[in-house]
Amino acid sequence: MKNTLPFSITLILSIFGSQPLFSQESRDFPTHCKSGEFAYLNAKMAKIEYYGTGNRRGYNLIKNGKILSLCTDEQQEPFGKMVYRYGAIGKVEMEKIATRSNPFWIFSRSTSPHTGENLIFFRVGEFNYYISEATGQGSGISLMVFKSGRKILDLFSGNQVGNDFQNNLIELNFDKPSSPIFIKKQPIDKVGFHSK
């Protein structure tokens, strides 16, 4: 049978096989997701060290060797479960599971004319955990933890998709939750991408 695919597509398929490109990337990127789970997000987290003031303010990233993973029970919504795991590979320090009876909160907003953020957050005791995905012209994953309205942890992945983080493997509806494990809710704390 004659190959009717354009040469460029045929070449890509011959190089990468017939699997979607994100599946290849998913196998190579460190993850806490287990067999039978699907990776929504994986990020190599780093401590943020700020310097300077005003227009000369910047930051350095110091990788901590830890991975943030969000894993689901299905490849697309609706999900019956999402699992947050954080720590070094093989040494999960914290795991939190969103279920119908114990949902995660989600929220999406614009942060500037060209950027936005998607938030997934939850509470553990006195602590509120926020996973922020920069959208639009923004890039990167933040993990922020608040206690009594004060930020006590601020980590960032870096901006390079495929190197610092991997996301968008599963599209999530932040505007109107279609999974019973999510409730749309405004953030409890003053959260912003790289907010102080």
mmCIF file of C-alpha atoms in Angstrom:
data_model
loop_
_atom_site.group_PDB
_atom_site.id
_atom_site.type_symbol
_atom_site.label_atom_id
_atom_site.label_comp_id
_atom_site.label_asym_id
_atom_site.label_seq_id
_atom_site.Cartn_x
_atom_site.Cartn_y
_atom_site.Cartn_z
ATOM 1 C CA MET A 1 0.000 0.000 0.000
ATOM 2 C CA LYS A 2 1.296 3.450 -0.913
ATOM 3 C CA ASN A 3 2.304 5.742 1.985
ATOM 4 C CA THR A 4 0.054 8.812 1.794
ATOM 5 C CA LEU A 5 1.547 10.670 4.782
ATOM 6 C CA PRO A 6 3.670 13.737 4.009
ATOM 7 C CA PHE A 7 7.409 13.042 4.130
ATOM 8 C CA SER A 8 7.941 15.210 7.262
ATOM 9 C CA ILE A 9 5.325 13.235 9.253
ATOM 10 C CA THR A 10 6.694 9.923 7.967
ATOM 11 C CA LEU A 11 10.197 10.975 9.052
ATOM 12 C CA ILE A 12 9.003 11.989 12.529
ATOM 13 C CA LEU A 13 7.117 8.705 12.968
ATOM 14 C CA SER A 14 10.140 6.706 11.832
ATOM 15 C CA ILE A 15 12.408 8.530 14.292
ATOM 16 C CA PHE A 16 10.080 8.526 17.305
ATOM 17 C CA GLY A 17 7.845 5.546 16.556
ATOM 18 C CA SER A 18 4.075 5.708 16.450
ATOM 19 C CA GLN A 19 3.705 6.797 20.110
ATOM 20 C CA PRO A 20 2.818 10.432 20.802
ATOM 21 C CA LEU A 21 5.895 12.557 21.545
ATOM 22 C CA PHE A 22 4.733 13.307 25.099
ATOM 23 C CA SER A 23 4.723 9.582 25.914
ATOM 24 C CA GLN A 24 8.413 9.409 24.986
ATOM 25 C CA GLU A 25 9.104 12.484 27.127
ATOM 26 C CA SER A 26 7.054 11.017 29.984
ATOM 27 C CA ARG A 27 9.232 7.902 30.143
ATOM 28 C CA ASP A 28 12.436 9.932 30.293
ATOM 29 C CA PHE A 29 11.420 12.591 32.847
ATOM 30 C CA PRO A 30 11.708 11.705 36.576
ATOM 31 C CA THR A 31 8.311 11.056 38.141
ATOM 32 C CA HIS A 32 6.665 9.744 41.292
ATOM 33 C CA CYS A 33 3.731 8.441 39.223
ATOM 34 C CA LYS A 34 3.297 4.695 39.564
ATOM 35 C CA SER A 35 2.347 2.003 37.088
ATOM 36 C CA GLY A 36 -1.276 2.505 36.055
ATOM 37 C CA GLU A 37 -1.182 6.243 36.845
ATOM 38 C CA PHE A 38 -0.955 9.089 34.343
ATOM 39 C CA ALA A 39 1.371 12.058 34.801
ATOM 40 C CA TYR A 40 -0.403 15.404 34.787
ATOM 41 C CA LEU A 41 2.716 17.234 35.938
ATOM 42 C CA ASN A 42 6.332 16.538 36.905
ATOM 43 C CA ALA A 43 8.732 19.291 37.980
ATOM 44 C CA LYS A 44 12.326 19.432 39.246
ATOM 45 C CA MET A 45 12.013 21.895 42.106
ATOM 46 C CA ALA A 46 14.534 24.492 43.218
ATOM 47 C CA LYS A 47 14.949 26.971 46.045
ATOM 48 C CA ILE A 48 14.565 30.593 44.929
ATOM 49 C CA GLU A 49 17.215 33.069 46.073
ATOM 50 C CA TYR A 50 16.140 36.643 45.346
ATOM 51 C CA TYR A 51 18.593 39.505 44.867
ATOM 52 C CA GLY A 52 18.416 43.193 44.004
ATOM 53 C CA THR A 53 15.547 45.638 44.280
ATOM 54 C CA GLY A 54 13.082 47.386 41.992
ATOM 55 C CA ASN A 55 13.819 46.953 38.285
ATOM 56 C CA ARG A 56 17.077 45.192 39.133
ATOM 57 C CA ARG A 57 15.395 42.464 41.150
ATOM 58 C CA GLY A 58 16.131 38.916 40.039
ATOM 59 C CA TYR A 59 16.523 35.407 41.359
ATOM 60 C CA ASN A 60 18.828 32.404 41.231
ATOM 61 C CA LEU A 61 17.585 28.815 41.368
ATOM 62 C CA ILE A 62 19.275 26.147 43.481
ATOM 63 C CA LYS A 63 17.954 22.700 42.506
ATOM 64 C CA ASN A 64 17.150 20.600 45.574
ATOM 65 C CA GLY A 65 17.032 17.179 43.869
ATOM 66 C CA LYS A 66 13.318 16.822 44.575
ATOM 67 C CA ILE A 67 10.455 16.176 42.179
ATOM 68 C CA LEU A 68 6.874 17.369 42.400
ATOM 69 C CA SER A 69 4.439 15.027 40.648
ATOM 70 C CA LEU A 70 0.685 15.155 40.122
ATOM 71 C CA CYS A 71 -0.638 11.759 39.039
ATOM 72 C CA THR A 72 -4.155 10.770 37.980
ATOM 73 C CA ASP A 73 -6.112 7.543 37.655
ATOM 74 C CA GLU A 74 -7.286 8.339 34.105
ATOM 75 C CA GLN A 75 -5.624 9.807 31.019
ATOM 76 C CA GLN A 76 -8.336 12.461 30.679
ATOM 77 C CA GLU A 77 -11.142 13.896 32.764
ATOM 78 C CA PRO A 78 -13.217 13.011 34.615
ATOM 79 C CA PHE A 79 -10.696 11.802 37.210
ATOM 80 C CA GLY A 80 -11.643 9.786 40.271
ATOM 81 C CA LYS A 81 -8.290 10.481 41.942
ATOM 82 C CA MET A 82 -5.288 12.802 41.742
ATOM 83 C CA VAL A 83 -2.171 12.217 43.842
ATOM 84 C CA TYR A 84 0.332 14.900 44.868
ATOM 85 C CA ARG A 85 3.769 13.489 45.652
ATOM 86 C CA TYR A 86 6.920 15.400 46.558
ATOM 87 C CA GLY A 87 10.475 14.347 47.378
ATOM 88 C CA ALA A 88 13.520 12.723 45.868
ATOM 89 C CA ILE A 89 12.809 9.844 43.494
ATOM 90 C CA GLY A 90 12.285 6.739 45.611
ATOM 91 C CA LYS A 91 11.896 8.871 48.789
ATOM 92 C CA VAL A 92 8.472 10.530 48.768
ATOM 93 C CA GLU A 93 8.332 13.020 51.658
ATOM 94 C CA MET A 94 4.685 13.881 51.269
ATOM 95 C CA GLU A 95 1.684 12.385 49.525
ATOM 96 C CA LYS A 96 -1.815 13.885 49.403
ATOM 97 C CA ILE A 97 -4.702 12.295 47.508
ATOM 98 C CA ALA A 98 -7.683 14.145 46.061
ATOM 99 C CA THR A 99 -10.857 12.091 46.044
ATOM 100 C CA ARG A 100 -14.571 12.835 45.795
ATOM 101 C CA SER A 101 -14.795 13.045 49.605
ATOM 102 C CA ASN A 102 -11.529 14.997 49.974
ATOM 103 C CA PRO A 103 -11.218 17.216 46.843
ATOM 104 C CA PHE A 104 -8.447 19.571 45.735
ATOM 105 C CA TRP A 105 -9.290 23.181 44.913
ATOM 106 C CA ILE A 106 -8.528 24.640 41.485
ATOM 107 C CA PHE A 107 -8.444 28.179 40.136
ATOM 108 C CA SER A 108 -7.267 29.937 36.974
ATOM 109 C CA ARG A 109 -6.561 33.628 36.482
ATOM 110 C CA SER A 110 -4.761 36.231 34.440
ATOM 111 C CA THR A 111 -1.686 37.737 36.103
ATOM 112 C CA SER A 112 -0.847 40.281 33.373
ATOM 113 C CA PRO A 113 -1.992 41.045 29.821
ATOM 114 C CA HIS A 114 0.240 38.226 28.559
ATOM 115 C CA THR A 115 0.500 35.745 31.449
ATOM 116 C CA GLY A 116 -1.720 33.722 33.728
ATOM 117 C CA GLU A 117 -1.610 30.876 36.193
ATOM 118 C CA ASN A 118 -3.481 27.677 36.908
ATOM 119 C CA LEU A 119 -3.607 26.764 40.591
ATOM 120 C CA ILE A 120 -4.191 23.408 42.251
ATOM 121 C CA PHE A 121 -4.229 23.679 46.022
ATOM 122 C CA PHE A 122 -5.183 21.857 49.207
ATOM 123 C CA ARG A 123 -4.902 22.051 52.984
ATOM 124 C CA VAL A 124 -3.002 19.752 55.327
ATOM 125 C CA GLY A 125 -3.570 20.713 58.980
ATOM 126 C CA GLU A 126 -2.511 24.374 59.339
ATOM 127 C CA PHE A 127 -0.741 24.436 55.968
ATOM 128 C CA ASN A 128 -2.041 25.419 52.531
ATOM 129 C CA TYR A 129 -0.144 23.945 49.545
ATOM 130 C CA TYR A 130 -0.329 25.669 46.138
ATOM 131 C CA ILE A 131 0.945 24.262 42.840
ATOM 132 C CA SER A 132 1.024 27.065 40.273
ATOM 133 C CA GLU A 133 1.473 26.512 36.544
ATOM 134 C CA ALA A 134 2.419 29.667 34.618
ATOM 135 C CA THR A 135 0.357 30.051 31.442
ATOM 136 C CA GLY A 136 0.251 32.303 28.397
ATOM 137 C CA GLN A 137 3.720 33.713 27.797
ATOM 138 C CA GLY A 138 4.730 32.565 31.300
ATOM 139 C CA SER A 139 6.511 29.296 31.915
ATOM 140 C CA GLY A 140 7.327 27.162 34.945
ATOM 141 C CA ILE A 141 5.887 25.490 38.019
ATOM 142 C CA SER A 142 5.824 26.956 41.533
ATOM 143 C CA LEU A 143 5.196 25.217 44.841
ATOM 144 C CA MET A 144 4.205 27.525 47.688
ATOM 145 C CA VAL A 145 3.241 26.611 51.237
ATOM 146 C CA PHE A 146 1.465 29.021 53.587
ATOM 147 C CA LYS A 147 0.833 28.848 57.332
ATOM 148 C CA SER A 148 -1.534 31.392 58.912
ATOM 149 C CA GLY A 149 -1.349 33.575 55.810
ATOM 150 C CA ARG A 150 2.469 33.675 55.749
ATOM 151 C CA LYS A 151 4.477 32.015 52.980
ATOM 152 C CA ILE A 152 6.925 29.542 54.515
ATOM 153 C CA LEU A 153 8.085 27.752 51.344
ATOM 154 C CA ASP A 154 8.635 29.096 47.822
ATOM 155 C CA LEU A 155 10.068 26.715 45.210
ATOM 156 C CA PHE A 156 10.250 27.049 41.435
ATOM 157 C CA SER A 157 11.062 24.600 38.650
ATOM 158 C CA GLY A 158 12.723 26.912 36.154
ATOM 159 C CA ASN A 159 11.320 27.852 32.753
ATOM 160 C CA GLN A 160 12.466 25.114 30.347
ATOM 161 C CA VAL A 161 9.752 22.654 29.323
ATOM 162 C CA GLY A 162 11.184 19.129 29.072
ATOM 163 C CA ASN A 163 14.255 20.001 31.137
ATOM 164 C CA ASP A 164 12.886 21.711 34.281
ATOM 165 C CA PHE A 165 9.312 20.498 34.121
ATOM 166 C CA GLN A 166 6.811 18.511 32.093
ATOM 167 C CA ASN A 167 3.134 19.400 31.982
ATOM 168 C CA ASN A 168 0.016 19.543 29.808
ATOM 169 C CA LEU A 169 0.083 15.789 29.310
ATOM 170 C CA ILE A 170 -3.505 15.839 30.493
ATOM 171 C CA GLU A 171 -5.748 18.809 29.807
ATOM 172 C CA LEU A 172 -7.572 19.941 32.931
ATOM 173 C CA ASN A 173 -10.650 22.183 32.852
ATOM 174 C CA PHE A 174 -9.819 24.917 35.379
ATOM 175 C CA ASP A 175 -12.833 27.065 34.439
ATOM 176 C CA LYS A 176 -15.531 24.470 35.056
ATOM 177 C CA PRO A 177 -14.443 21.377 36.995
ATOM 178 C CA SER A 178 -15.519 18.220 35.189
ATOM 179 C CA SER A 179 -13.970 15.877 37.764
ATOM 180 C CA PRO A 180 -15.708 15.294 41.127
ATOM 181 C CA ILE A 181 -12.307 15.544 42.871
ATOM 182 C CA PHE A 182 -11.982 19.285 42.109
ATOM 183 C CA ILE A 183 -13.847 22.326 43.438
ATOM 184 C CA LYS A 184 -13.295 25.761 41.913
ATOM 185 C CA LYS A 185 -12.265 28.157 44.676
ATOM 186 C CA GLN A 186 -10.403 31.455 45.040
ATOM 187 C CA PRO A 187 -6.996 31.074 46.730
ATOM 188 C CA ILE A 188 -7.121 31.355 50.524
ATOM 189 C CA ASP A 189 -3.752 33.124 50.732
ATOM 190 C CA LYS A 190 -2.115 35.974 48.824
ATOM 191 C CA VAL A 191 -0.634 33.728 46.170
ATOM 192 C CA GLY A 192 1.137 34.937 43.070
ATOM 193 C CA PHE A 193 3.697 33.473 40.724
ATOM 194 C CA HIS A 194 6.992 34.303 42.501
ATOM 195 C CA SER A 195 5.116 36.437 45.038
ATOM 196 C CA LYS A 196 6.976 37.353 48.192
#
